[in-house]
Amino acid sequence: MKRVLVAVKRVVDYNARIRVKADKSGIDVANVKMSMNPFCEIALEEAVRLKEKKLTEEVVAVTIGVKAAQDQLRTALAMGADRGIHVLTDAELEPLAVARLLAALAQRDEPALFLLGKQAIDGDNNHTGQMLAGLLGWPQATFASKVETDPVAGTATVTREVDGGLQTLRLRLPAVVTSDLRLNEPRYATLPNIMKAKRKPIEQLSPEALGMDVPKRLEILRVEEPPKRKGGVRVASVAELVDRLHNEAKVL
Amino acid sequence: MRAASSYTVPRDPRFAQLEQQDLDYFRSVIGDTGVLTDPDALQTYSIDWMGKYEGKCSVALRPKSTEQVSKILAHCNKRLLAVVPQGGNTGLVGGSTPVHDEVVLSTAGLNRVLSFDAVSGALVCEAGCVLEQLDAHVGGHGFTMPLDLGAKGSCHIGGNLATNAGGLRLLRYGSLHGSVLGLEAVLANGTVLDLLTTLRKDNTGYDLKQLLVGSEGTLGVITAAAIQCPPRPAAVHVAYLAVPSFATVQQVFVRARRRLGEILSAFEFLDRGSLELTLAELDGVRDPLPSSAEPFYLVVETSGSNAEHDYAKLEAFLEEVMEEGLVADGTLAQDSTQVAGIWGLREGISVALRHAGPVYKYDLSLPVGKMYELVEETRARVAGLPCRVFGYGHLGDGNLHLNVSTPRYDDAVQARLEPWIYEWTAAQRGSVSAEHGMGRMKAECIGYSKPAAAVDVMAQIKALLDPNLILNPYKVLPRAALAGNVPAQRMPAAA
């Protein structure tokens, strides 16, 4: 394959403590640590492994968002991507708008494979990869736990994690694949690669340059914290336990 | 000079045996559920975390208030019942378990946070609060506990104070002597010493709480503490570096101090053996640099208020040490999961050693330049014996953790190690216990690091505060020193 494109998203760090804004309009992300979405990291790792196996000539990482998202591109480059594309926008991003931008890039750059994380840990939408495939009219395999490509035959064989177990699909390339947790364990970026990443090229462009806008089609009505978990209680006897389960918790 | 040991100390005949009247009294003070006599339940109180020191406590008590602790101690003092204060029981020198049939006084029931001042960062809590839970509590207000150690999920703050625990961030936040604002403790005769203020500065008289910090439960039982918590750093970065030699390790340290000085928050080292052992023994731990085969690895952490500034400083430092060949390879954690992965590796070493079997642990303060020399000489000294020697520790504090792993506890191995390691350390004017304390393991070893006159003063203080020597006997100070200092008169019982 000539080229694999990987989309990576800047999200709130997996372990960061977050607070809901007082007006319930969203999460307060001021001064919160941001990192690459873990599933995007897995997708990127898979792409880099394909390059190491010489199944693709080039890995291109793409991100859409604010200026600071460049940090995530640098991480992607440090992990082994060859170059980056940064679509700069301060607009709030929704899956359809993102999918349309990625589709425009796919049409422009013609990758054989477009890898994404199955979902982002902020929105948990699990929409973007599927919409992207739909817009492009490409085959898709989501929740991938194993990806094998046959560039000669022009196909990819993907094992998917589904409710009943595992499903294996063969897709004609070009195709869209989204990563699940067990696909791989992303590498630690080594210092020499972190240094080299600073010199790798990042193409910056606006959504307009791709002929797209970033419209707001969804309105968030309310964001609330889940109800606080009540502490456990110690009971003195089995009789008391049964009594409380029956009369208080009403589960017996 | 006596070696440290697992040798049996004879039971002090002055101590009474536990009787029904004692159990009745304890039950009247703390209720039935606080008095444990079931032999199976008592086992966990009688054996240490390493499985090396096992006593047979006659009863374990779980008081819920300082007043209850006071009554218990007054009774034990009157009856001459020996008492072992016990927190999370995570100590590494056998200091928190009974040697014979001592009464175990657990702080597990003293687990309330009393107050937290979100402006000053002063935390006031009972001694049985678990360190990790305290950190989560103050973390919610944007603060952090001023210490961190591998045992954080189980250790009690009272135990931390009693042992003057060091840990991973002493380099940045200093020792507990500096972070403790106040203490409440109960003396052997039941007197409650209320020094529980949250004042940052208080020069009124002798600072008694400093005597209790690090006294390992031999001068009083800490029941509550006030701790100064620093603001939680907004930006934490962790680098894991592969270094070709110990000489270069030292150079990297000097450079890190210079380039990262004000944001450096941890500087740990481990040798290749420690890395390989940890990868082999623990699940869920992975090698951050699988293609590297260097002999030494460093964990360097920065903590600051501005991620961009800190990253720029760290990047400059890393470029410099890489360009000069001081560091062969390394990684910089890209997110909190990678940070946790690198720390999990460093903190996992002692757990891995535990899994691997019996281990002789030495916790030494040495001149940094000499640290690994001792590890190499130890390896040579036990060559031929079925031992593996590991070296790791808080390089930034000059604290080496020298560990010798064996298939079973073996007097022949111990004889090769002790007193030789202590003599070696004494020759460097180092400390035979940097942070773990003396406990039972090194009760006869203080002479390697302190002069006789000092030990004598310590024994006099002990005799003053605990004339019947009921608090944590057989620990910390040598028997000979204590024997020379029991006063003729007993301290009158508390009012």
XYZ file of C-alpha atoms in Angstrom:
747
model
C 0.000 0.000 0.000
C 1.202 3.460 -0.691
C -0.386 5.189 2.246
C -2.294 4.586 5.471
C -4.153 7.497 7.049
C -4.811 7.522 10.786
C -7.126 9.970 12.519
C -6.138 10.943 16.075
C -8.160 13.003 18.498
C -7.148 15.288 21.347
C -9.258 14.395 24.377
C -9.230 14.805 28.142
C -6.590 12.478 29.587
C -7.950 9.085 30.557
C -7.033 9.500 34.240
C -7.817 13.189 34.601
C -10.342 14.260 37.184
C -13.099 16.203 35.446
C -15.818 18.485 36.728
C -19.132 19.386 35.202
C -19.519 23.117 34.603
C -21.805 24.892 37.044
C -24.269 25.763 34.291
C -24.422 22.056 33.254
C -23.512 22.966 29.686
C -20.529 20.674 29.519
C -17.267 19.554 31.098
C -14.777 22.092 32.431
C -11.603 21.445 30.437
C -9.660 24.489 31.526
C -6.316 23.348 32.998
C -7.205 19.694 32.567
C -4.531 17.434 31.107
C -5.217 16.469 27.485
C -3.821 13.454 25.645
C -4.336 11.358 22.562
C -7.521 9.284 22.682
C -6.420 5.764 23.741
C -8.221 4.067 20.828
C -6.588 6.469 18.364
C -3.238 5.543 19.885
C -4.002 1.887 19.206
C -4.993 2.706 15.608
C -1.753 4.603 15.123
C 0.315 1.782 16.602
C -1.316 -0.614 14.147
C -0.453 1.662 11.238
C 3.165 1.944 12.338
C 3.384 -1.844 12.631
C 2.075 -2.149 9.056
C 4.863 0.143 7.938
C 7.442 -1.869 9.888
C 6.193 -4.993 8.105
C 6.653 -3.054 4.860
C 2.979 -3.349 4.014
C 2.661 0.397 3.553
C 5.151 3.011 2.397
C 3.793 5.858 4.457
C 1.750 6.535 7.584
C 0.017 9.912 7.776
C -1.562 11.102 11.024
C -4.413 13.580 10.823
C -6.113 15.572 13.551
C -8.903 18.121 13.514
C -9.195 20.807 16.120
C -7.553 23.549 18.114
C -3.953 24.669 17.748
C -2.861 22.666 20.808
C -3.902 19.462 19.062
C -0.540 19.727 17.378
C 0.845 18.050 20.540
C -1.068 14.918 19.654
C 0.299 15.025 16.118
C 3.811 15.261 17.519
C 3.111 12.196 19.657
C 1.874 10.401 16.550
C 5.018 11.396 14.679
C 7.147 10.262 17.619
C 5.442 6.887 17.513
C 6.363 6.497 13.856
C 4.000 8.424 11.590
C 5.867 10.037 8.678
C 3.951 13.270 8.452
C 0.960 15.002 9.919
C -2.090 16.912 8.727
C -3.737 19.405 11.070
C -7.135 20.761 10.109
C -7.312 23.851 12.299
C -10.649 24.818 13.740
C -11.891 26.083 17.083
C -15.407 24.900 16.346
C -17.035 22.235 18.491
C -16.583 18.971 16.652
C -19.339 16.471 15.963
C -18.863 13.064 14.334
C -20.579 13.946 11.063
C -18.555 17.110 10.560
C -15.356 15.213 11.363
C -16.302 12.374 9.036
C -16.958 14.836 6.197
C -13.553 16.464 6.678
C -11.791 13.113 6.822
C -13.661 11.996 3.720
C -12.450 15.093 1.876
C -8.868 14.251 2.912
C -9.318 10.632 1.862
C -10.496 11.720 -1.559
C -7.556 14.066 -1.844
C -4.789 11.765 -0.572
C -6.161 8.353 -1.615
C -5.002 6.095 1.214
C -5.488 2.341 0.861
C -6.545 2.099 4.504
C -8.072 4.630 6.883
C -7.603 3.694 10.549
C -9.490 5.289 13.434
C -10.163 4.523 17.073
C -13.562 2.922 17.559
C -14.703 5.879 19.693
C -13.352 8.836 21.593
C -13.436 8.737 25.375
C -15.006 12.186 25.598
C -18.022 11.740 23.336
C -18.184 7.929 23.368
C -20.152 8.267 20.128
C -18.680 5.420 18.078
C -19.967 7.157 14.899
C -17.083 8.720 13.026
C -15.503 5.640 11.416
C -18.840 4.311 10.281
C -19.958 7.656 8.863
C -16.631 8.071 7.086
C -17.012 4.731 5.335
C -20.569 5.602 4.410
C -19.607 8.981 2.932
C -16.776 7.436 0.935
C -18.736 4.369 -0.064
C -15.877 2.235 1.274
C -16.111 -1.089 3.113
C -15.747 -0.867 6.904
C -14.682 -3.170 9.746
C -15.189 -1.743 13.225
C -13.988 -2.932 16.683
C -10.952 -4.577 15.114
C -8.898 -6.877 17.322
C -6.740 -8.114 14.434
C -5.873 -6.572 11.072
C -4.071 -8.318 8.235
C -3.586 -6.750 4.836
C -2.794 -8.350 1.509
C -1.664 -5.481 -0.703
C -1.199 -7.779 -3.702
C -4.763 -9.028 -3.529
C -5.885 -5.563 -2.470
C -7.770 -6.828 0.581
C -7.743 -6.619 4.365
C -8.839 -9.406 6.708
C -10.129 -8.027 9.976
C -11.255 -9.837 13.114
C -13.940 -7.876 14.941
C -14.956 -8.070 18.590
C -18.716 -8.485 18.605
C -21.223 -9.390 21.304
C -21.289 -13.057 20.460
C -17.516 -13.406 20.184
C -15.302 -12.757 17.186
C -16.271 -12.132 13.574
C -13.823 -12.155 10.669
C -14.408 -10.083 7.545
C -12.467 -9.708 4.354
C -12.672 -6.257 2.800
C -11.607 -4.884 -0.528
C -9.221 -1.943 -0.195
C -9.522 0.997 0.199
C -11.381 0.457 3.468
C -12.083 2.019 6.870
C -11.099 0.106 10.020
C -11.675 1.198 13.609
C -9.582 -0.192 16.463
C -10.722 -1.905 19.637
C -8.768 -2.310 22.861
C -7.157 -5.668 22.178
C -5.794 -4.820 18.739
C -2.343 -4.022 20.135
C -0.410 -2.386 22.982
C 0.888 1.015 21.809
C 4.617 1.568 22.138
C 6.321 4.152 24.286
C 7.784 6.821 21.991
C 11.572 6.748 22.385
C 13.604 9.910 22.847
C 15.416 9.786 19.500
C 12.018 9.502 17.783
C 10.562 12.294 19.918
C 13.437 14.506 18.787
C 13.072 13.453 15.138
C 9.334 14.122 15.298
C 10.019 17.821 15.736
C 11.431 17.931 12.227
C 8.729 15.883 10.485
C 6.350 17.980 8.365
C 2.867 18.955 9.503
C 0.509 20.353 6.883
C -1.900 22.887 8.353
C -5.142 23.755 6.633
C -8.583 25.114 7.342
C -11.861 23.289 6.815
C -12.651 25.770 4.062
C -9.569 24.700 2.134
C -11.189 21.275 1.919
C -14.425 22.841 0.810
C -16.102 22.072 4.117
C -17.675 23.896 6.991
C -18.027 22.684 10.588
C -21.714 23.203 11.325
C -23.318 22.595 14.685
C -26.117 20.137 14.177
C -26.505 18.881 17.753
C -27.596 20.837 20.780
C -26.449 19.633 24.183
C -29.326 20.160 26.562
C -27.685 19.215 29.813
C -24.582 17.522 31.231
C -24.833 16.103 34.741
C -22.658 14.082 37.055
C -23.852 10.551 37.736
C -25.630 10.236 41.116
C -23.122 9.949 43.961
C -22.549 6.437 45.142
C -23.803 5.948 48.655
C -21.431 4.356 51.132
C -21.857 0.737 52.157
C -23.284 -0.177 55.520
C -22.206 -2.940 57.873
C -24.957 -5.132 59.196
C -24.731 -7.054 62.464
C -26.541 -10.230 61.435
C -28.080 -12.174 58.580
C -31.514 -11.271 59.908
C -30.704 -7.584 59.654
C -29.353 -8.062 56.126
C -32.530 -9.763 54.969
C -34.645 -7.119 56.673
C -32.800 -4.252 55.009
C -32.760 -5.883 51.597
C -36.497 -6.373 51.885
C -37.586 -3.105 53.474
C -34.954 -0.564 52.417
C -33.407 -1.702 49.174
C -36.609 -3.460 48.166
C -34.776 -6.107 46.193
C -36.237 -9.078 48.065
C 29.230 -5.571 66.836
C 26.112 -7.700 66.650
C 24.603 -8.425 63.217
C 21.001 -7.631 62.410
C 18.954 -10.693 62.561
C 16.176 -13.085 62.625
C 17.819 -14.497 65.756
C 15.393 -15.151 68.568
C 15.235 -12.583 71.317
C 14.239 -14.103 74.643
C 10.945 -12.912 76.075
C 11.435 -10.221 78.709
C 10.359 -11.911 81.980
C 9.201 -8.560 83.428
C 6.178 -8.545 81.136
C 2.936 -10.006 82.413
C 0.924 -12.616 80.574
C -2.481 -11.621 79.242
C -5.261 -12.675 81.603
C -9.050 -12.762 81.520
C -9.218 -9.574 83.639
C -7.299 -7.773 80.899
C -9.629 -8.974 78.168
C -12.622 -7.979 80.297
C -11.146 -4.533 80.767
C -10.379 -4.083 77.075
C -13.892 -5.195 76.159
C -15.335 -2.688 78.615
C -13.376 0.100 76.926
C -13.704 -0.698 73.223
C -16.525 -3.235 73.039
C -16.468 -6.859 71.912
C -15.864 -6.187 68.216
C -12.703 -4.244 68.984
C -11.036 -7.067 70.906
C -9.765 -9.891 68.686
C -8.763 -13.182 70.236
C -9.510 -15.719 67.497
C -6.147 -17.343 66.653
C -6.865 -17.314 62.895
C -7.726 -13.626 62.933
C -4.643 -12.863 65.031
C -2.313 -14.408 62.496
C -2.431 -11.414 60.152
C -1.519 -9.139 63.039
C 1.371 -11.339 64.059
C 3.273 -11.648 60.804
C 4.928 -8.918 58.750
C 4.427 -8.092 55.066
C 7.521 -9.971 54.013
C 6.577 -13.101 55.945
C 9.927 -12.893 57.679
C 8.999 -11.987 61.248
C 6.299 -13.939 62.990
C 5.238 -13.504 66.571
C 2.187 -14.726 68.420
C 0.202 -11.831 69.754
C -2.145 -12.677 72.581
C -4.811 -10.206 71.498
C -5.313 -7.487 68.894
C -7.132 -4.318 69.902
C -8.878 -1.884 67.557
C -9.778 1.255 69.510
C -11.862 3.934 67.847
C -10.786 7.009 69.782
C -7.790 8.590 71.446
C -9.527 8.231 74.797
C -9.799 4.497 74.289
C -6.099 4.318 73.372
C -5.292 6.237 76.556
C -7.272 3.845 78.747
C -5.732 0.805 77.087
C -2.180 2.035 77.523
C -2.737 3.114 81.122
C -3.983 -0.375 81.879
C -1.124 -2.094 80.057
C 1.405 0.121 81.778
C -0.043 -0.722 85.195
C -0.170 -4.437 84.413
C 3.221 -4.483 82.630
C 1.703 -5.834 79.402
C 3.903 -5.195 76.367
C 2.227 -3.386 73.466
C 3.017 -3.236 69.727
C 1.399 -0.285 67.920
C 0.425 -1.373 64.404
C -0.768 0.616 61.397
C -0.946 -0.883 57.939
C 1.691 -3.472 58.836
C 3.694 -2.682 55.711
C 7.010 -2.030 57.446
C 10.118 -3.745 56.187
C 12.139 -4.178 59.376
C 9.761 -6.178 61.542
C 8.861 -3.120 63.600
C 5.100 -3.506 63.632
C 4.581 -7.115 64.630
C 4.934 -8.836 67.989
C 8.131 -10.710 68.751
C 6.442 -12.846 71.397
C 2.944 -12.414 72.819
C 2.731 -8.616 72.940
C -0.663 -6.955 72.692
C -1.152 -5.513 69.205
C -2.715 -2.039 69.273
C -4.067 -1.414 65.792
C -4.847 2.070 64.479
C -7.312 0.691 61.934
C -10.266 2.054 63.899
C -8.834 5.578 64.005
C -9.622 6.354 60.403
C -11.442 9.654 60.263
C -10.334 12.792 58.477
C -10.943 15.509 61.061
C -10.522 18.605 58.902
C -8.905 20.001 55.797
C -8.198 23.678 55.222
C -8.464 24.193 51.475
C -6.659 27.526 51.694
C -3.618 26.573 53.748
C -3.533 22.894 52.781
C -3.447 21.739 56.406
C -4.901 18.267 56.833
C -5.887 16.973 60.252
C -6.682 13.281 60.489
C -6.547 10.265 62.733
C -3.510 7.994 62.659
C -5.239 5.055 60.989
C -6.088 6.832 57.735
C -4.652 5.091 54.686
C -2.188 7.263 52.769
C -3.734 6.687 49.338
C -7.178 7.612 50.634
C -5.810 10.778 52.195
C -4.209 11.658 48.879
C -7.523 11.172 47.091
C -9.267 13.312 49.704
C -6.881 16.266 49.513
C -6.578 15.715 45.758
C -10.227 16.624 45.451
C -9.276 20.068 46.776
C -6.267 20.468 44.525
C -3.623 19.360 47.027
C -1.347 16.361 47.386
C 0.080 14.422 50.301
C 3.744 15.349 50.764
C 4.887 11.752 50.539
C 4.356 8.809 48.263
C 5.520 5.226 48.576
C 4.745 1.829 47.113
C 2.752 0.797 50.198
C 0.346 3.745 49.849
C -2.708 1.530 49.377
C -2.264 -0.015 52.824
C -0.019 2.086 55.028
C -1.440 4.318 57.742
C -0.317 7.923 58.165
C 0.415 7.189 61.837
C 2.849 4.503 60.779
C 4.372 6.794 58.173
C 5.029 9.366 60.868
C 6.257 6.839 63.394
C 8.819 5.621 60.880
C 9.544 9.030 59.302
C 8.777 7.367 55.980
C 10.719 8.741 53.014
C 9.445 7.451 49.693
C 9.523 8.624 46.113
C 9.052 12.359 46.529
C 11.269 13.249 49.447
C 13.498 14.931 46.914
C 10.764 17.483 46.274
C 8.687 17.762 49.441
C 11.314 16.981 52.056
C 10.933 14.616 54.988
C 7.923 14.244 57.256
C 9.847 16.145 59.907
C 9.234 19.184 57.762
C 5.655 18.409 56.730
C 4.245 17.533 60.116
C 2.429 20.487 61.646
C 1.091 18.779 64.704
C 0.605 15.458 66.421
C -1.565 13.891 69.025
C 0.006 10.946 70.823
C -0.626 8.822 73.862
C 2.306 8.035 76.129
C 2.915 4.702 77.818
C 1.095 5.676 80.988
C -1.961 6.891 79.121
C -1.099 10.597 79.108
C -2.517 12.245 76.013
C -0.027 14.633 74.460
C -2.063 17.145 72.478
C 0.318 18.862 70.081
C -2.272 18.890 67.314
C -2.027 22.431 65.992
C -1.866 23.417 62.341
C 0.516 26.309 62.821
C 3.327 26.547 60.331
C 5.523 28.286 62.865
C 5.520 27.668 66.583
C 8.738 28.073 68.498
C 7.337 27.676 71.964
C 9.604 25.282 73.808
C 11.029 21.942 72.699
C 9.396 20.541 69.576
C 8.257 17.222 71.074
C 6.457 16.029 67.952
C 9.839 15.741 66.219
C 10.883 13.244 68.882
C 7.867 11.103 68.094
C 8.358 11.265 64.315
C 10.664 8.363 63.531
C 10.442 6.837 67.017
C 8.800 3.703 65.575
C 6.161 3.412 68.271
C 8.675 3.194 71.106
C 8.044 6.594 72.718
C 4.296 6.926 72.313
C 1.357 5.927 70.120
C 0.458 8.553 67.524
C -3.316 8.881 67.392
C -3.775 11.930 65.140
C -1.704 14.194 62.941
C -1.765 17.522 61.184
C 0.103 17.499 57.867
C 1.017 20.350 55.559
C -0.108 19.371 52.083
C 1.438 21.079 49.061
C -0.658 22.131 46.070
C -1.149 19.298 43.617
C 1.125 19.972 40.648
C -0.749 20.942 37.530
C 1.831 19.408 35.238
C 3.662 16.142 35.846
C 6.107 14.689 33.347
C 7.947 11.405 33.640
C 10.945 10.275 31.645
C 12.449 6.792 31.728
C 16.093 6.721 30.681
C 18.541 3.955 29.787
C 22.068 4.774 30.960
C 25.291 2.934 30.060
C 27.109 3.057 33.417
C 26.785 4.146 37.035
C 29.342 6.873 36.449
C 27.031 8.318 33.790
C 24.038 7.903 36.116
C 25.730 10.360 38.440
C 26.447 12.786 35.619
C 22.814 12.670 34.501
C 21.798 13.415 38.076
C 24.041 16.447 38.271
C 22.714 17.662 34.942
C 19.102 17.074 35.947
C 19.576 19.077 39.112
C 21.028 21.938 37.135
C 18.563 21.997 34.230
C 15.386 20.924 35.995
C 16.178 22.014 39.550
C 13.030 23.771 40.596
C 10.661 21.301 38.945
C 12.492 18.032 39.657
C 10.241 15.904 41.863
C 11.767 12.414 41.717
C 15.027 10.831 40.622
C 15.045 7.042 40.966
C 17.398 4.412 39.642
C 17.166 0.676 39.074
C 19.622 -1.838 37.689
C 18.947 -4.188 34.819
C 18.425 -7.116 37.204
C 15.649 -5.257 39.034
C 13.944 -4.472 35.712
C 14.118 -8.060 34.497
C 12.886 -9.463 37.795
C 9.916 -7.110 37.861
C 8.962 -7.925 34.262
C 9.223 -11.640 35.035
C 7.315 -11.669 38.335
C 4.496 -9.188 37.837
C 1.564 -9.143 35.431
C 0.534 -5.911 33.827
C 4.037 -4.469 33.817
C 5.796 -3.902 30.527
C 9.245 -2.821 29.438
C 9.057 0.806 28.244
C 12.230 0.294 26.200
C 12.122 -3.271 24.902
C 14.982 -2.737 22.486
C 17.353 -1.364 25.111
C 19.871 -3.472 27.019
C 21.622 -0.934 29.210
C 22.701 -1.767 32.765
C 20.914 1.133 34.497
C 17.550 2.845 34.212
C 16.360 6.126 35.661
C 12.904 7.440 36.420
C 12.998 11.219 36.314
C 9.871 13.135 37.221
C 9.107 16.844 37.062
C 6.175 18.569 38.751
C 5.267 22.159 38.106
C 2.547 24.698 37.577
C 2.853 25.123 33.820
C 2.942 22.167 31.428
C 4.407 24.100 28.512
C 7.267 25.597 30.500
C 8.080 22.311 32.188
C 7.981 20.393 28.933
C 10.339 22.886 27.333
C 12.833 22.523 30.209
C 12.568 18.763 30.145
C 12.966 18.606 26.372
C 16.101 20.732 26.531
C 17.559 18.548 29.284
C 16.769 15.336 27.403
C 18.228 16.609 24.141
C 21.386 17.611 25.968
C 21.961 14.289 27.738
C 21.148 12.325 24.579
C 23.450 14.385 22.406
C 26.313 13.960 24.859
C 25.761 10.219 24.997
C 25.050 10.258 28.732
C 21.735 8.589 27.986
C 21.607 5.759 25.457
C 17.849 5.723 25.010
C 14.734 6.752 26.834
C 11.085 7.580 26.665
C 8.914 10.464 27.803
C 5.429 9.468 28.951
C 2.833 10.872 26.520
C -0.193 10.459 28.796
C -1.133 9.521 32.346
C -1.390 5.836 31.488
C 2.257 5.817 30.443
C 3.179 7.775 33.574
C 1.440 5.106 35.644
C 3.185 2.400 33.626
C 6.657 3.758 34.349
C 5.968 4.309 38.050
C 4.278 0.913 38.249
C 7.534 -0.604 37.126
C 9.661 1.214 39.710
C 7.154 0.658 42.537
C 6.725 -2.954 41.544
C 10.322 -3.945 42.258
C 9.825 -4.685 45.942
C 6.598 -6.546 45.225
C 8.424 -8.580 42.574
C 11.143 -9.375 45.094
C 8.478 -10.553 47.517
C 6.996 -12.837 44.859
C 10.429 -14.240 44.054
C 10.789 -15.547 47.596
C 12.852 -14.770 50.693
C 14.850 -11.564 50.439
C 17.475 -9.878 52.577
C 16.774 -6.155 52.389
C 19.249 -3.403 53.092
C 18.210 0.237 53.093
C 21.331 2.366 53.184
C 22.330 5.997 52.867
C 25.644 6.236 51.063
C 27.605 8.783 49.084
C 26.061 8.568 45.607
C 29.409 7.782 44.034
C 29.811 4.691 46.198
C 26.313 3.271 45.915
C 26.722 0.757 43.166
C 30.178 -0.263 44.304
C 28.513 -1.898 47.298
C 26.079 -3.758 45.040
C 28.907 -5.109 42.906
C 31.006 -6.106 45.908
C 28.006 -7.838 47.465
C 27.471 -9.784 44.269
C 31.091 -10.898 44.346
C 30.826 -11.810 48.007
C 27.884 -14.187 47.508
C 29.114 -15.646 44.235
C 28.700 -19.390 44.464
C 25.716 -19.133 46.797
C 22.191 -19.403 45.336
C 21.545 -15.669 45.538
C 20.619 -12.828 43.236
C 21.677 -9.301 44.140
C 19.597 -6.282 43.101
C 20.256 -2.580 43.488
C 17.738 0.249 43.079
C 16.570 3.259 45.013
C 16.188 6.960 45.594
C 19.339 8.114 43.913
C 18.388 11.729 44.434
C 18.452 11.187 48.208
C 21.565 9.002 48.280
C 19.411 6.041 49.363
C 20.259 2.576 48.075
C 17.912 -0.393 48.358
C 20.210 -3.391 48.236
C 18.272 -6.649 48.017
C 19.566 -10.204 48.050
C 17.015 -12.748 46.892
C 17.444 -16.394 47.919
C 15.382 -19.553 47.557
C 15.128 -19.759 51.347
C 16.190 -17.789 54.420
C 19.653 -19.187 55.023
C 22.022 -18.434 57.872
C 24.980 -19.112 55.608
C 23.845 -16.367 53.236
C 23.064 -14.023 56.083
C 26.507 -14.601 57.583
C 28.112 -13.550 54.290
C 26.025 -10.363 54.224
C 25.946 -9.303 57.842
C 27.701 -7.575 59.493
C 29.816 -6.988 56.399
C 27.239 -4.704 54.673
C 26.831 -2.665 57.855
C 30.574 -2.425 58.351
C 30.993 -1.304 54.752
C 28.318 1.344 55.249
C 29.817 2.487 58.544
C 33.188 2.882 56.833
C 31.511 5.375 54.461
C 29.872 7.116 57.443
C 26.579 6.136 55.881
C 23.339 5.090 57.501
C 22.327 1.463 57.988
C 18.731 2.583 57.743
C 17.998 5.439 55.393
C 14.225 5.329 55.677
C 12.922 1.926 56.779
C 13.796 2.354 60.440
C 15.477 -0.055 62.830
C 12.482 -2.139 63.927
C 13.380 -5.601 65.036
C 15.748 -6.305 62.184
C 18.342 -3.741 63.181
C 17.639 -3.338 66.891
C 21.242 -4.167 67.680
C 22.774 -2.224 64.789
C 22.505 1.407 65.722
C 26.175 1.468 66.644
C 27.122 1.343 62.970
C 25.653 4.797 62.410
C 25.404 6.533 65.759
C 28.015 7.072 68.496
C 27.528 5.468 71.911
C 26.913 8.781 73.648
C 23.986 9.478 71.344
C 22.537 6.018 71.854
C 22.787 6.538 75.589
C 20.778 9.760 75.399
C 18.152 7.959 73.313
C 17.902 5.258 75.958
C 17.483 7.885 78.652
C 14.658 9.529 76.714
C 13.029 6.142 76.268
C 13.287 5.457 80.001
C 11.769 8.855 80.725
C 8.754 8.466 78.458
C 8.246 4.722 78.893
C 9.894 3.645 82.144
C 8.351 0.172 82.056
C 9.566 -0.256 78.459
C 6.184 -1.618 77.384
C 5.981 0.196 74.035
C 7.224 -1.928 71.132
C 9.875 -3.842 73.081
C 12.807 -5.610 71.424
C 12.866 -2.897 68.766
C 14.960 0.077 67.659
C 17.474 0.390 70.519
C 19.990 -2.229 71.654
C 19.096 -4.161 74.811
C 22.348 -3.271 76.466
C 21.676 0.441 76.063
C 18.174 0.088 77.496
C 19.292 -2.111 80.369
C 21.618 0.581 81.561
C 18.876 3.159 81.738
C 15.797 1.852 83.539
C 15.175 4.420 86.282
C 14.801 3.254 89.877
C 11.327 4.774 90.212
C 8.304 4.167 88.028
C 6.570 7.098 86.360
C 3.332 7.812 88.290
C 0.155 6.715 86.530
C -1.662 9.412 84.529
C -4.308 11.416 86.408
